[in-house]
Coordinates of C-alpha atoms in Angstrom, one line a residue:
M1 CA -10.9 -14.1 9.8
S2 CA -9.1 -11.2 11.5
T3 CA -10.5 -7.9 11.8
F4 CA -8.3 -4.9 11.9
K5 CA -9.5 -1.7 13.1
N6 CA -6.9 0.7 13.6
L7 CA -4.8 1.5 10.7
I8 CA -2.1 3.5 9.7
V9 CA -1.7 4.5 6.5
F10 CA 1.9 5.7 4.9
G11 CA 1.7 7.7 1.7
A12 CA -2.2 8.6 2.4
H13 CA -1.8 11.9 0.4
G14 CA -0.7 10.2 -2.7
K15 CA -3.5 9.4 -5.4
V16 CA -4.0 6.1 -4.1
G17 CA -3.9 7.0 -0.6
Q18 CA -6.3 9.5 -1.0
N19 CA -8.8 7.0 -2.5
L20 CA -8.0 4.6 0.5
V21 CA -8.6 7.3 3.0
K22 CA -12.1 7.7 1.2
V23 CA -12.9 3.9 1.6
I24 CA -11.8 3.7 5.2
A25 CA -13.8 7.1 6.1
K26 CA -17.0 5.1 5.0
S27 CA -16.4 2.3 6.9
S28 CA -16.1 1.7 11.2
V29 CA -12.4 1.4 10.7
K30 CA -10.3 3.8 12.4
A31 CA -6.7 5.3 10.5
T32 CA -4.0 7.4 11.0
A33 CA -3.0 8.8 7.6
V34 CA 0.6 10.0 7.4
V35 CA 1.5 13.2 5.9
R36 CA 4.5 15.3 5.5
G37 CA 2.9 18.8 6.4
D38 CA 0.0 20.9 7.0
E39 CA -1.2 21.4 3.6
Q40 CA -1.4 17.8 3.1
A41 CA -2.9 17.2 6.5
N42 CA -5.7 19.8 5.6
T43 CA -6.5 17.6 2.1
I44 CA -7.1 14.5 4.4
K45 CA -9.4 16.5 6.7
K46 CA -11.3 17.8 3.5
I47 CA -11.7 14.4 2.0
S48 CA -12.5 12.6 5.1
S49 CA -14.9 15.5 6.7
E50 CA -17.9 13.4 7.0
S51 CA -16.2 10.9 9.2
S52 CA -14.4 11.3 12.4
N53 CA -12.5 8.0 12.2
I54 CA -9.7 9.7 10.3
T55 CA -6.9 11.8 12.0
S56 CA -3.6 12.5 10.5
T57 CA 0.6 12.9 11.6
K58 CA 3.2 14.6 10.4
L59 CA 5.9 12.4 9.6
D60 CA 8.7 12.2 6.6
L61 CA 9.4 8.7 5.5
A62 CA 12.8 9.6 4.2
D63 CA 14.1 11.5 7.2
A64 CA 12.3 9.8 10.0
S65 CA 14.4 7.2 12.1
V66 CA 13.0 3.8 12.5
S67 CA 12.4 4.8 16.2
D68 CA 10.0 7.6 14.9
L69 CA 8.2 5.6 12.6
A70 CA 7.8 2.8 15.3
A71 CA 6.3 5.1 17.7
A72 CA 4.2 6.4 15.1
I73 CA 2.7 2.8 14.3
K74 CA 2.5 1.8 17.9
G75 CA -0.9 1.1 18.9
H76 CA -2.1 0.5 15.6
D77 CA -3.0 -3.2 14.3
A78 CA -2.0 -2.9 10.6
V79 CA 0.2 -0.8 8.4
V80 CA -0.6 0.2 4.8
L81 CA 2.5 1.5 2.7
T82 CA 1.2 3.3 -0.3
V83 CA 4.0 5.3 -0.7
G84 CA 5.5 7.2 -4.1
S85 CA 8.1 9.6 -4.4
G86 CA 7.4 10.4 -8.0
G87 CA 10.7 9.9 -9.0
K88 CA 12.3 12.7 -7.2
G89 CA 13.6 10.4 -4.0
L90 CA 13.5 6.8 -5.2
L91 CA 16.1 5.6 -3.0
Q92 CA 15.1 7.7 0.1
V93 CA 11.4 7.2 -0.1
D94 CA 10.5 4.2 -2.1
L95 CA 13.2 1.7 -1.1
D96 CA 14.9 3.1 2.4
G97 CA 11.8 4.7 3.6
V98 CA 9.7 1.5 3.0
V99 CA 12.4 -0.9 4.5
K100 CA 12.6 1.7 7.4
A101 CA 9.0 0.9 7.8
F102 CA 9.5 -2.5 7.6
E103 CA 11.8 -2.3 10.6
A104 CA 9.6 -0.3 12.6
T105 CA 6.5 -2.3 12.2
V106 CA 8.4 -5.3 13.8
E107 CA 10.0 -2.9 16.4
A108 CA 6.0 -1.7 17.1
N109 CA 5.2 -5.6 17.9
V110 CA 2.8 -5.0 14.9
R111 CA 2.3 -7.9 12.6
R112 CA -0.1 -7.1 9.5
L113 CA 1.3 -4.9 6.6
V114 CA 0.2 -4.2 3.0
L115 CA 2.4 -3.0 0.6
V116 CA 1.7 -1.6 -2.9
S117 CA 4.6 -2.1 -5.3
A118 CA 4.7 -2.4 -9.0
I119 CA 3.2 -5.0 -11.4
F120 CA 5.8 -7.9 -11.9
A121 CA 8.3 -6.0 -10.2
E122 CA 10.0 -9.1 -9.5
H123 CA 11.0 -9.4 -13.2
R124 CA 14.0 -7.0 -14.1
E125 CA 12.9 -7.0 -17.6
V126 CA 9.5 -5.3 -16.9
G127 CA 11.2 -2.6 -15.1
I128 CA 13.7 -1.8 -18.2
Q129 CA 11.0 -1.9 -20.8
S130 CA 8.6 0.1 -18.8
G131 CA 10.6 3.2 -19.1
L132 CA 10.8 3.5 -15.3
R133 CA 13.9 1.4 -14.8
D134 CA 15.1 3.2 -11.5
Y135 CA 11.2 2.7 -10.0
Y136 CA 11.4 -0.5 -10.6
I137 CA 14.7 -1.2 -9.1
A138 CA 13.5 0.2 -6.0
K139 CA 10.4 -1.8 -5.8
H140 CA 12.0 -4.7 -6.7
Y141 CA 14.5 -4.5 -4.0
A142 CA 12.0 -3.2 -1.4
D143 CA 9.6 -6.3 -1.8
R144 CA 12.6 -8.9 -1.9
I145 CA 13.7 -7.3 1.5
L146 CA 10.0 -7.7 2.9
I147 CA 10.0 -11.3 1.6
D148 CA 13.3 -12.7 2.3
E149 CA 14.4 -10.7 5.6
F150 CA 10.7 -10.0 7.0
G151 CA 8.9 -13.0 5.7
K152 CA 8.4 -14.6 9.3
K153 CA 8.2 -11.5 11.4
L154 CA 5.3 -9.9 9.3
D155 CA 2.1 -11.0 8.0
Y156 CA 2.2 -9.1 4.7
T157 CA 0.4 -8.7 1.5
I158 CA 2.3 -7.1 -1.7
I159 CA -0.2 -5.8 -4.0
K160 CA 1.4 -4.9 -7.6
P161 CA -1.1 -3.1 -9.9
T162 CA -0.9 -2.4 -13.6
N163 CA -1.3 1.1 -15.2
L164 CA -3.3 3.2 -12.9
T165 CA -6.1 5.5 -14.0
D166 CA -8.5 7.9 -12.6
E167 CA -11.6 6.2 -13.6
S168 CA -14.5 5.4 -11.7
P169 CA -14.3 2.2 -9.8
T170 CA -15.5 -0.9 -10.8
G171 CA -15.2 -3.2 -8.0
K172 CA -13.8 -5.9 -9.8
I173 CA -10.2 -7.3 -10.8
K174 CA -8.3 -9.8 -11.9
L175 CA -4.7 -11.6 -10.9
I176 CA -2.4 -11.9 -13.8
K177 CA -0.2 -14.8 -13.8
T178 CA 1.7 -14.4 -16.6
L179 CA 4.3 -11.7 -18.5
T180 CA 2.6 -12.9 -22.0
E181 CA -1.3 -11.5 -20.6
D182 CA -2.5 -8.0 -21.4
L183 CA -1.5 -6.1 -18.5
G184 CA -4.7 -3.6 -19.1
S185 CA -5.1 -0.9 -16.7
I186 CA -6.8 -0.5 -13.0
P187 CA -8.5 2.3 -11.6
R188 CA -6.6 3.6 -8.4
A189 CA -9.7 3.5 -6.6
D190 CA -10.3 -0.1 -7.0
V191 CA -6.6 -0.7 -5.9
A192 CA -7.4 1.4 -2.7
Q193 CA -10.4 -1.0 -2.1
V194 CA -8.0 -4.0 -2.5
L195 CA -5.9 -2.6 -0.1
F196 CA -8.5 -2.3 2.5
D197 CA -10.0 -5.5 1.6
V198 CA -7.3 -7.7 1.7
L199 CA -6.1 -6.6 5.1
N200 CA -8.7 -9.1 6.7
F201 CA -8.3 -12.1 4.3
Q202 CA -5.9 -14.6 6.0
E203 CA -5.6 -16.2 2.6
T204 CA -3.4 -13.4 1.4
F205 CA -0.8 -13.3 4.4
G206 CA 2.7 -13.9 2.9
K207 CA 1.6 -13.7 -1.0
S208 CA 2.1 -11.2 -3.5
Y209 CA -0.5 -10.2 -6.5
D210 CA -0.2 -8.5 -9.5
I211 CA -3.5 -6.8 -10.5
A212 CA -5.7 -5.4 -13.3
S213 CA -9.4 -4.6 -14.1
G214 CA -11.4 -7.5 -14.4
E215 CA -14.4 -9.5 -13.6
K216 CA -13.6 -10.9 -10.0
N217 CA -15.4 -8.8 -6.8
I218 CA -12.6 -7.4 -4.9
D219 CA -14.5 -7.8 -1.8
D220 CA -14.5 -11.8 -2.4
P221 CA -11.5 -14.0 -0.8
K222 CA -11.9 -16.2 -3.6
T223 CA -10.4 -13.7 -6.1
Y224 CA -7.1 -14.3 -4.4
Q225 CA -6.9 -18.0 -4.2

């Protein structure tokens, strides 16, 4: 079992990202939260005020070069990408920005990367039916590029949550295997816990998981088999 102790989190100011920062702040792991400006940095400082292991750095994933991103990533031992443009910059952030981060992770000689995508993003029909077609297109191709182009260069895990809620965490999930299953929902706090826990589960390297609330413990490696 690997032990990653120094993370960099892209999308740290998003709803899942903030939950992840809170999880990290309660651990012994250090993390750099990537934010776009002072207001976001202040939010990160506030939600991690009881911990000294969270710092922030200002960087815009859409505008930053691969070299800029690599410089930020260098010195960390794992990358978490939980980014989302909110529909205002799908190509610049959810697709190109994320792919630049893949390239930068390789350039920085870091192998471990965890990416948040969308449930069944590999199936175009899901995106068509979701009402978020452009969002799904961006996620679909970012995932494909990670798997096809970077699959041998990065120890990646793709986490694809179903409908997100702000309910209290349950600590439990299920893996959704087929399109015919009830997709249900999942608290953002549980998604954040998944992102944190799977970092050290080698069983998840090179794999993708569609997740919803369920009955299996998030912190059990067997959940992801």
